[in-house]
Short mmCIF file of C-alpha atoms and ligand atoms in Angstrom, two decimals:
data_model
loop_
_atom_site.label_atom_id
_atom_site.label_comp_id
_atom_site.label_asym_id
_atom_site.label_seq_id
_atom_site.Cartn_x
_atom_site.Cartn_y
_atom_site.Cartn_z
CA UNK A 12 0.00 0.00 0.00
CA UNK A 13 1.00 3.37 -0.90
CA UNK A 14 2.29 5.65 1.62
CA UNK A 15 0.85 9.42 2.61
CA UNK A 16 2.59 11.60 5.07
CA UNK A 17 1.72 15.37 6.18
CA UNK A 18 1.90 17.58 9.39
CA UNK A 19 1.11 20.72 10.48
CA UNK A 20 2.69 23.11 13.04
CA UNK A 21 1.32 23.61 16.82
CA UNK A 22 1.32 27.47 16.05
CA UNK A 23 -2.49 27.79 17.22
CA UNK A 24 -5.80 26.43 16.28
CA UNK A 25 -7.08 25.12 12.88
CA UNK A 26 -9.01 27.09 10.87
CA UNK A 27 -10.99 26.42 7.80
CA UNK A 28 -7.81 27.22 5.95
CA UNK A 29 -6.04 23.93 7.37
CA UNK A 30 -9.14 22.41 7.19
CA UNK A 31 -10.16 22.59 3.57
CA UNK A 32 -6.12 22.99 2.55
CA UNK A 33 -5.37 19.82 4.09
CA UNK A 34 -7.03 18.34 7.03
CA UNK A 35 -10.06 16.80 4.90
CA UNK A 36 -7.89 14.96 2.90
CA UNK A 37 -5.86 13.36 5.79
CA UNK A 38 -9.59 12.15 6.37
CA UNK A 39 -10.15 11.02 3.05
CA UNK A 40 -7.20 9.18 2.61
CA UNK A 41 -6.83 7.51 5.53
CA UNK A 42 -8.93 4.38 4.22
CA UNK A 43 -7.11 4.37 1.18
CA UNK A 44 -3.77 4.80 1.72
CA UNK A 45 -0.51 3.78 4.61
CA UNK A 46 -0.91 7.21 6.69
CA UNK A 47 0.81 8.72 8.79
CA UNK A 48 -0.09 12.21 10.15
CA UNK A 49 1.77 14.33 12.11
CA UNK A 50 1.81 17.55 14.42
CA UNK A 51 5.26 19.23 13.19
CA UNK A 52 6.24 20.66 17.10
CA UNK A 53 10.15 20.72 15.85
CA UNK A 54 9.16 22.81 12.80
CA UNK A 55 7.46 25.30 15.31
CA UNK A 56 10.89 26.18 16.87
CA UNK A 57 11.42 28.71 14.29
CA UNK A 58 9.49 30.95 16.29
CA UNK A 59 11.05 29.90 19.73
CA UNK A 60 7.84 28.74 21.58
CA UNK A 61 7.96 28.51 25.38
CA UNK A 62 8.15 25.13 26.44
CA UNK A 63 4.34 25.14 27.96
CA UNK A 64 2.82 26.75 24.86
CA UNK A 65 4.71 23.40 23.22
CA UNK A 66 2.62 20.95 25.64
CA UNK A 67 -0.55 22.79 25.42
CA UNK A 68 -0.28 23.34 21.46
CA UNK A 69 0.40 20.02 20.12
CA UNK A 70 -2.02 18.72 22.60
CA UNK A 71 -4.56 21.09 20.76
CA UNK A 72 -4.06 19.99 17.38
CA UNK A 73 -4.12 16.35 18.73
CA UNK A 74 -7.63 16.98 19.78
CA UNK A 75 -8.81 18.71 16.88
CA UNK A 76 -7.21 16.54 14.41
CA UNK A 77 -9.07 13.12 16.39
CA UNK A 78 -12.30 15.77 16.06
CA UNK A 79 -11.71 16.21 12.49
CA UNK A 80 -12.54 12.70 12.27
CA UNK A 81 -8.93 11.20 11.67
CA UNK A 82 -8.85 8.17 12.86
CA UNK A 83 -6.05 6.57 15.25
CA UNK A 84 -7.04 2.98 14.34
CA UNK A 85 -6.51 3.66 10.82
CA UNK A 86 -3.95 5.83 10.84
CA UNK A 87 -0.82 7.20 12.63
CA UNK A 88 -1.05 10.04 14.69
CA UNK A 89 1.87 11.12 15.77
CA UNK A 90 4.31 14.02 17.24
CA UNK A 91 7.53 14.76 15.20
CA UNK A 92 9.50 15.14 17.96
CA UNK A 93 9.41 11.58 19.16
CA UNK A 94 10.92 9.98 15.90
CA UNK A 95 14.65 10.79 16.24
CA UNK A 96 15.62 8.84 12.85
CA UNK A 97 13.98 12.65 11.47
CA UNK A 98 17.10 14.07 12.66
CA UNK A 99 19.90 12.01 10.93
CA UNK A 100 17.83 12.02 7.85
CA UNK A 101 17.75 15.83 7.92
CA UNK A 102 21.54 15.96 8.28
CA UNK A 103 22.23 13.57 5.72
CA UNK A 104 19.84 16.29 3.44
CA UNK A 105 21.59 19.11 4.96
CA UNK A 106 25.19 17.66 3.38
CA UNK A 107 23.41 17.70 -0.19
CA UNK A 108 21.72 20.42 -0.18
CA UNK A 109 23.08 23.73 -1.73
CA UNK A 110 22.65 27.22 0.38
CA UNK A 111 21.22 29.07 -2.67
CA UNK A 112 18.69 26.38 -3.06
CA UNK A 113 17.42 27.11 0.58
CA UNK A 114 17.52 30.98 0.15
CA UNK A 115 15.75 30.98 -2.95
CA UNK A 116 12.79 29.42 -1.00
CA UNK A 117 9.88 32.18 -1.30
CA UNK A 118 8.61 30.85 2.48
CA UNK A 119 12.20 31.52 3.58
CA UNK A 120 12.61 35.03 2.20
CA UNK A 121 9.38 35.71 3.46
CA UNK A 122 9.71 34.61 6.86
CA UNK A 123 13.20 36.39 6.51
CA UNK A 124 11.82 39.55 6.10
CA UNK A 125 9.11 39.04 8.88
CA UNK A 126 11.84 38.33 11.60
CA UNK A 127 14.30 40.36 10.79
CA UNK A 128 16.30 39.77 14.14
CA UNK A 129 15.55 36.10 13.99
CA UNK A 130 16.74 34.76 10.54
CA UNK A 131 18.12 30.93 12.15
CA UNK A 132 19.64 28.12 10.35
CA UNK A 133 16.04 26.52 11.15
CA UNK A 134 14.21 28.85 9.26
CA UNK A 135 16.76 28.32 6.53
CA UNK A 136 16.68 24.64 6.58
CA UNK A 137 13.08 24.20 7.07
CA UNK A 138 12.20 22.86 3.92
CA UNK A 139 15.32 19.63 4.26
CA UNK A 140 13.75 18.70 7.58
CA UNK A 141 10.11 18.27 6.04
CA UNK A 142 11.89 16.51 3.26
CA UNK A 143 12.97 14.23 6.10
CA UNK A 144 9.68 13.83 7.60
CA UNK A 145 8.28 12.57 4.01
CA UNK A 146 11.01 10.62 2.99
CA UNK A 147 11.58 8.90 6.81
CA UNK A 148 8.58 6.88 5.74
CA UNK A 149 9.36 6.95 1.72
CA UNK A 150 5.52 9.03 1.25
CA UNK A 151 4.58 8.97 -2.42
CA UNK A 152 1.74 11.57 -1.38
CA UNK A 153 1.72 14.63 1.19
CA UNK A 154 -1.95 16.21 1.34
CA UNK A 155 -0.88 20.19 1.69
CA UNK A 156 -2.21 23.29 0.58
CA UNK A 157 -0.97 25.03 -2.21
CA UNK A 158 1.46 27.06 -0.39
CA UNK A 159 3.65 24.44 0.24
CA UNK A 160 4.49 23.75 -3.56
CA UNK A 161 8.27 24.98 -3.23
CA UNK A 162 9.05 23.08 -0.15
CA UNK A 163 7.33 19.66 -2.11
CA UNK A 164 9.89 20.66 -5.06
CA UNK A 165 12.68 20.62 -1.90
CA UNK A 166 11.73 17.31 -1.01
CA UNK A 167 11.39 15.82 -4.80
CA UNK A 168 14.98 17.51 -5.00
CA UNK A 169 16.54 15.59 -1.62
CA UNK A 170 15.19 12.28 -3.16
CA UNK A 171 16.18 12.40 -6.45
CA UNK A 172 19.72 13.85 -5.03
CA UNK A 173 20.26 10.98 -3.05
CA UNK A 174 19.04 8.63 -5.53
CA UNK A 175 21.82 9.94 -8.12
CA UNK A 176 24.72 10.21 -5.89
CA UNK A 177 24.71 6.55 -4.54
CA UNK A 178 23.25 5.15 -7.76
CA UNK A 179 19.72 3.56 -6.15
CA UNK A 180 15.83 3.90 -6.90
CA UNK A 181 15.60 4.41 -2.97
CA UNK A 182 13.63 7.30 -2.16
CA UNK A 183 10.52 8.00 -4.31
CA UNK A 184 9.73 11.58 -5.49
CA UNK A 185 6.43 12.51 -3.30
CA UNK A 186 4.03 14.87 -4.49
CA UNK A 187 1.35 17.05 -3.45
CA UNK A 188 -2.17 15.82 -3.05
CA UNK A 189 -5.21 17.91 -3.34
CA UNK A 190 -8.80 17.25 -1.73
CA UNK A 191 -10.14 17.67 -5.75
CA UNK A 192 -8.25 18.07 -8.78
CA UNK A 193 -6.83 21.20 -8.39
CA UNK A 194 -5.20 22.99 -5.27
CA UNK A 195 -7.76 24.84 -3.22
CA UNK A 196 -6.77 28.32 -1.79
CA UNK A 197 -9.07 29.20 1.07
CA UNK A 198 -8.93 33.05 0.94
CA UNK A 199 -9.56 35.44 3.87
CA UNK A 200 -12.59 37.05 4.38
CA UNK A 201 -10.79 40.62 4.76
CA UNK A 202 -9.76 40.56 1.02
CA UNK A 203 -6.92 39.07 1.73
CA UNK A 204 -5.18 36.78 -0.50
CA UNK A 205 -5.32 33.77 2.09
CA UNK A 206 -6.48 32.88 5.30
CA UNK A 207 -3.65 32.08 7.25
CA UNK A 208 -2.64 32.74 11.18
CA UNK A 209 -0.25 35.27 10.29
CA UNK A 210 -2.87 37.24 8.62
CA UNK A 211 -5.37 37.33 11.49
CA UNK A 212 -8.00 36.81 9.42
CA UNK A 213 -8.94 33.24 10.49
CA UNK A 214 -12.04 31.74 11.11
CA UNK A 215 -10.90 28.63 13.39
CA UNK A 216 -12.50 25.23 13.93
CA UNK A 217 -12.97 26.01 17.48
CA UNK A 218 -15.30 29.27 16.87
CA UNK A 219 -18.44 29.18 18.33
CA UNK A 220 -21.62 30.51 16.34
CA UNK A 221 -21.42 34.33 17.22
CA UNK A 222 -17.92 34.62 16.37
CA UNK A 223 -18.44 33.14 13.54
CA UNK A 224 -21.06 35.32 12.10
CA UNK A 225 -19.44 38.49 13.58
CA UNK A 226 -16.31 37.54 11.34
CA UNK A 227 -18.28 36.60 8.22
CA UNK A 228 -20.37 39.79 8.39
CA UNK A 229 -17.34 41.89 8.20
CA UNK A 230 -16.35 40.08 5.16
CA UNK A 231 -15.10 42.85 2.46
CA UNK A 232 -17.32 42.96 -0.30
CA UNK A 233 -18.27 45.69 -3.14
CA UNK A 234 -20.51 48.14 -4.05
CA UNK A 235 -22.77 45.37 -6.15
CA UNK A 236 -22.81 43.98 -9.79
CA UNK A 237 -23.96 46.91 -12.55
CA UNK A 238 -24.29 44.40 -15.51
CA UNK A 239 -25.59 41.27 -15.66
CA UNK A 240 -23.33 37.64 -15.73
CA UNK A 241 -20.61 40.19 -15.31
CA UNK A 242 -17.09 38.45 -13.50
CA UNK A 243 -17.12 38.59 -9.98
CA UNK A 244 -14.58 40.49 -8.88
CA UNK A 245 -12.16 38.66 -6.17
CA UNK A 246 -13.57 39.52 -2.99
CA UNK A 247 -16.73 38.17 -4.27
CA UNK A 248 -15.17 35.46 -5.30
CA UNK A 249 -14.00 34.44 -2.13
CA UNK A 250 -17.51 34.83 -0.72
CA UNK A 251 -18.25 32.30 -3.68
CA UNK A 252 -15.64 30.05 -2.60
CA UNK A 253 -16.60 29.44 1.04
CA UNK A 254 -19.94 29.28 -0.94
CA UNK A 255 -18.87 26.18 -2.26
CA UNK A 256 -16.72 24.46 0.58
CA UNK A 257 -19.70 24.88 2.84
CA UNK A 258 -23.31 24.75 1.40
CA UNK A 259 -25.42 22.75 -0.98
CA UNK A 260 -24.94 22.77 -4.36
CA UNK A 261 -28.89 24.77 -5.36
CA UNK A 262 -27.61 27.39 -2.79
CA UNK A 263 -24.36 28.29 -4.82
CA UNK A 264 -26.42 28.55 -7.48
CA UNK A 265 -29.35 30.55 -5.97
CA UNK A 266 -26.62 33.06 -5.32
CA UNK A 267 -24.80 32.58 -8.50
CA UNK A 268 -28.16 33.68 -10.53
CA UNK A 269 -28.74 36.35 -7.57
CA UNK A 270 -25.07 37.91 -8.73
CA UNK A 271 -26.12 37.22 -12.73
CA UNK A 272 -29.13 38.88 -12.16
CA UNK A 273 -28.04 41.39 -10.27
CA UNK A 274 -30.42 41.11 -7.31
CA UNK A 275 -27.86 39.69 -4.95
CA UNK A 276 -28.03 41.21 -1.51
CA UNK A 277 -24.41 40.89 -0.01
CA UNK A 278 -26.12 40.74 3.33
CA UNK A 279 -28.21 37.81 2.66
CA UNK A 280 -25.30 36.31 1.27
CA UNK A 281 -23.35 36.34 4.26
CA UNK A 282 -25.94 35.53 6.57
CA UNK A 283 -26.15 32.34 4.82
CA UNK A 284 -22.63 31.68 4.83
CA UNK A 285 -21.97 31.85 8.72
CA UNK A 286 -24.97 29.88 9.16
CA UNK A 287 -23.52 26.88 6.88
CA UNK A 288 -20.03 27.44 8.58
CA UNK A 289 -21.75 27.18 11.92
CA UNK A 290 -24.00 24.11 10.76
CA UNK A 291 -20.60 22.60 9.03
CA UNK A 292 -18.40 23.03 11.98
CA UNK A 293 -20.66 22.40 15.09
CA UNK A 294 -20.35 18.89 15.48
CA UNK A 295 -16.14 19.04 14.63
CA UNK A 296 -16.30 21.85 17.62
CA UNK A 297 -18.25 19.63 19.92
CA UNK A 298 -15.82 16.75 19.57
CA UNK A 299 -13.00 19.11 20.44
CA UNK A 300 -14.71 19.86 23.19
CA UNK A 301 -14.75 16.48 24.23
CA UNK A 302 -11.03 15.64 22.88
CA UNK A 303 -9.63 18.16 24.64
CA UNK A 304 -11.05 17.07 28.22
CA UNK A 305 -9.71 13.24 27.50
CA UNK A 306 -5.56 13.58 28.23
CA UNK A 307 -5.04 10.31 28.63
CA UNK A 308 -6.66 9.48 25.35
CA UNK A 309 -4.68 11.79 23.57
CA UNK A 310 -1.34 10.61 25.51
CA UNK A 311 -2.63 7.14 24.43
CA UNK A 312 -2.89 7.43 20.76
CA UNK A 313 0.46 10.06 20.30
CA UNK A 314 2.28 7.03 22.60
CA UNK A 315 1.09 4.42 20.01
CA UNK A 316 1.52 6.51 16.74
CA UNK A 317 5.14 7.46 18.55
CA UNK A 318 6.18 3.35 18.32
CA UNK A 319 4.59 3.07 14.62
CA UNK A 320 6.40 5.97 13.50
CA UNK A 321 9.38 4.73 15.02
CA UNK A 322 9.39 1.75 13.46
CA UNK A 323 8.61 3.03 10.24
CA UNK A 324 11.41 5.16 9.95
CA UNK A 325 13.98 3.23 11.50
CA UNK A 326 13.41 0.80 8.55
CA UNK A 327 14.35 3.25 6.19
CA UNK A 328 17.48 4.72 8.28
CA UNK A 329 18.88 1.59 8.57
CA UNK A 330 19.01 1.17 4.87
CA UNK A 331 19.85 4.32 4.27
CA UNK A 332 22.91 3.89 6.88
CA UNK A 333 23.69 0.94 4.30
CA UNK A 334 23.46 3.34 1.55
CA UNK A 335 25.94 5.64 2.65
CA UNK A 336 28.29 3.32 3.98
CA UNK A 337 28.12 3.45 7.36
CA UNK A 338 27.27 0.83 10.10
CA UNK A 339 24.45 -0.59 11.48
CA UNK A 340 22.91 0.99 14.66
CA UNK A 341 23.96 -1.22 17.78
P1 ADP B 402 -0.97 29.11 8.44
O1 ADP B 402 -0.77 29.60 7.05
O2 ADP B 402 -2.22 29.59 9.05
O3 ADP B 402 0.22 29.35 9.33
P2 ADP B 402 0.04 26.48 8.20
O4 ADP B 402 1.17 27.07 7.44
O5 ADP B 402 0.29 25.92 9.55
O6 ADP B 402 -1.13 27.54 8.30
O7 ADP B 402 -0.62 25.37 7.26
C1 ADP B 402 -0.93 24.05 7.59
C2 ADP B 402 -1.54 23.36 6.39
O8 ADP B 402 -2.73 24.02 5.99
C3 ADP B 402 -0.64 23.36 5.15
O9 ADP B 402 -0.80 22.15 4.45
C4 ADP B 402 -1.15 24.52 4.35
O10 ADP B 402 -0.89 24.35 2.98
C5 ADP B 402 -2.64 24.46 4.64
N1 ADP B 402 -3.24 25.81 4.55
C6 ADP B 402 -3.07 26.84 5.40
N2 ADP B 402 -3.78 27.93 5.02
C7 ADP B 402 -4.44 27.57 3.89
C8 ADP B 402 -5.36 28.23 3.01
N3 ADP B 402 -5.76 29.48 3.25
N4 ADP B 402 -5.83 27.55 1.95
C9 ADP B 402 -5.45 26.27 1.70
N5 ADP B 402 -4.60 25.58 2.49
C10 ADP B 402 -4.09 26.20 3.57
N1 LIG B 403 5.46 23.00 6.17
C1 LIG B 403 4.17 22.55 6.60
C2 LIG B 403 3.32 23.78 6.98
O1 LIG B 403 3.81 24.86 7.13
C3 LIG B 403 4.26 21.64 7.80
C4 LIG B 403 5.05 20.42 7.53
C5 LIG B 403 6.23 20.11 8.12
C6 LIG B 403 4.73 19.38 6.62
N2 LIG B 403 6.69 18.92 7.65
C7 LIG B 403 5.80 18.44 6.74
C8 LIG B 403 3.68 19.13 5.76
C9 LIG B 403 5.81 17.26 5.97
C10 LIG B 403 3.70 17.96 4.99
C11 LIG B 403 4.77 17.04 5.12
O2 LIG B 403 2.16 23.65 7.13
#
């Protein structure tokens, strides 16, 4: 069977970004595919949590990703920080991997420019230690969001590197899976290019009803179509788009003929958005309600994805190990 990896930072709580970006198709493939998913606490250092925010962050994403409805029987759940084969894989990239390569990284430059008094060899190699986390477990497929296209390309690069220089078929190239054919960008509701946590504009998982409508209210919008079946313009789009992740099919297109016709009434529009946010999200919110409470659930399942992990990746080291020449691990 085929093999899927993908993780996400403990840098707060999901929103619908995560969700729709990735999170539903950890769900979806979890009954097709060898998964392992995992919460990327080592990846969060860039930032230089305190070590409390670490215990109560991943435990957060544990619970919401169990809410989400993956599922620890089918596959692993598991923190990054308690598979230490990551490391020596991510050193063995490091050697290969050219400083140019890493600067050019738009996510780097980015996140450069953001921390300007915080610019660490972390944040530089970044994209070699999620090539490690794929290729620890030889993924063919990593469920992401568009935004992490470049960083995929890294880890296609470390696999195909490695593969040349000691003449094997070892690692496979992994690539990107998206939910449906194409990559989805969840935008923000601000008008916004993206949701995202840095842009403050994120509806979470965890919101309750009036937050939600209180953000979806304030959604930017226009001043209203003038011609009929004109093009929406993009903040209208984006009210389209959640539109589509959220409701029934005949209520996209009640609004789509509303906007053709010009008769749309943004208000009504967004009324009926937060309500099938709310009625999408209520049950995920109740479970992480519930998740949350049960610690030595949670302990449970991270404990048992910990030893599958392990083992999974300690297969490939030791190969790897024979790769390169040196010994076996006493
Ligand atoms: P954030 O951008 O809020 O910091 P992360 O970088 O932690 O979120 O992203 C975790 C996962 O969610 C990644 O796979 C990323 O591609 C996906 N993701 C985040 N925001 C979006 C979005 N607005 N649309 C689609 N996918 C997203
Ligand atoms: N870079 C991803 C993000 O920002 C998180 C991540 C780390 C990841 N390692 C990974 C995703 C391996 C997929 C596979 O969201």
């Amino acid at each position: 069977m085929e093999t899927v990896v993908s993780g996400i930072r403990p840098t707060g709580n999901l929103h619908l970004g995560n969700y729709f970006g990735a999170v539903k198709s950890f769900v979806k493939m979890q009954d097709e595919y060898n998964c392992l998913f995992f919460i990327a606490d080592w990846h969060s250092l860039t930032t230089r949590p305190k070590p409390e925010d670490i215990v109560e962050s991943t435990r957060i994403i544990l619970a919401e990703y169990l809410a989400c409805g993956i599922d620890h029987e089918k596959a692993t759940i598991y923190m990054q920080s308690d598979v230490k084969e990551t490391l020596e894989l991510y050193l063995y990239f490091n050697m290969n991997t050219y400083l140019g390569e890493l600067e050019r990284v738009t996510t780097f430059k980015e996140k450069a420019r953001k921390q300007p008094d915080n610019v660490n060899a972390g944040l530089l190699t970044y994209p070699t230690l999620m090539a490690a986390d794929i290729l620890q477990h030889r993924a063919v497929k990593v469920p992401v969001g568009k935004d992490q296209e470049q960083n995929m390309e890294m880890a296609r690069h470390c696999a195909r590197r490695f593969n040349n220089m000691y003449g094997v078929e070892f690692f496979p190239e992994p690539q990107s899976y998206y939910f449906s054919d194409k990559a989805l960008k969840v935008p923000g509701l601000d008008g916004s290019g993206k949701m995202g946590k840095s842009e403050g504009n994120c509806i979470y998982l965890r919101d309750d009803a009036k937050t939600i409508t209180k953000k979806v209210m304030k959604a930017v919008t226009d001043g209203g179509p003038t011609a009929q079946n004109s093009e929406k313009p993009e903040v209208i789009q984006n009210l389209f788009t959640f539109l589509s992740m959220v409701s029934e099919k005949e209520t996209y297109d009640y609004f789509d003929e509303k906007w053709n016709d010009c008769s749309i009434r943004y208000g009504d529009l967004k009324k009926q958005i937060a309500q099938d946010i709310i009625k999408y999200t209520d049950p995920i919110r109740e479970r992480i309600v519930e998740y949350s409470a049960n610690i030595d659930l949670m302990d449970k399942i991270a404990k048992e994805g910990a030893e599958k992990a392990h083992e999974s990746a300690a297969k490939t080291l030791k190969e790897v190990r024979q790769i390169m020449g040196f010994r076996e691990l006493y």
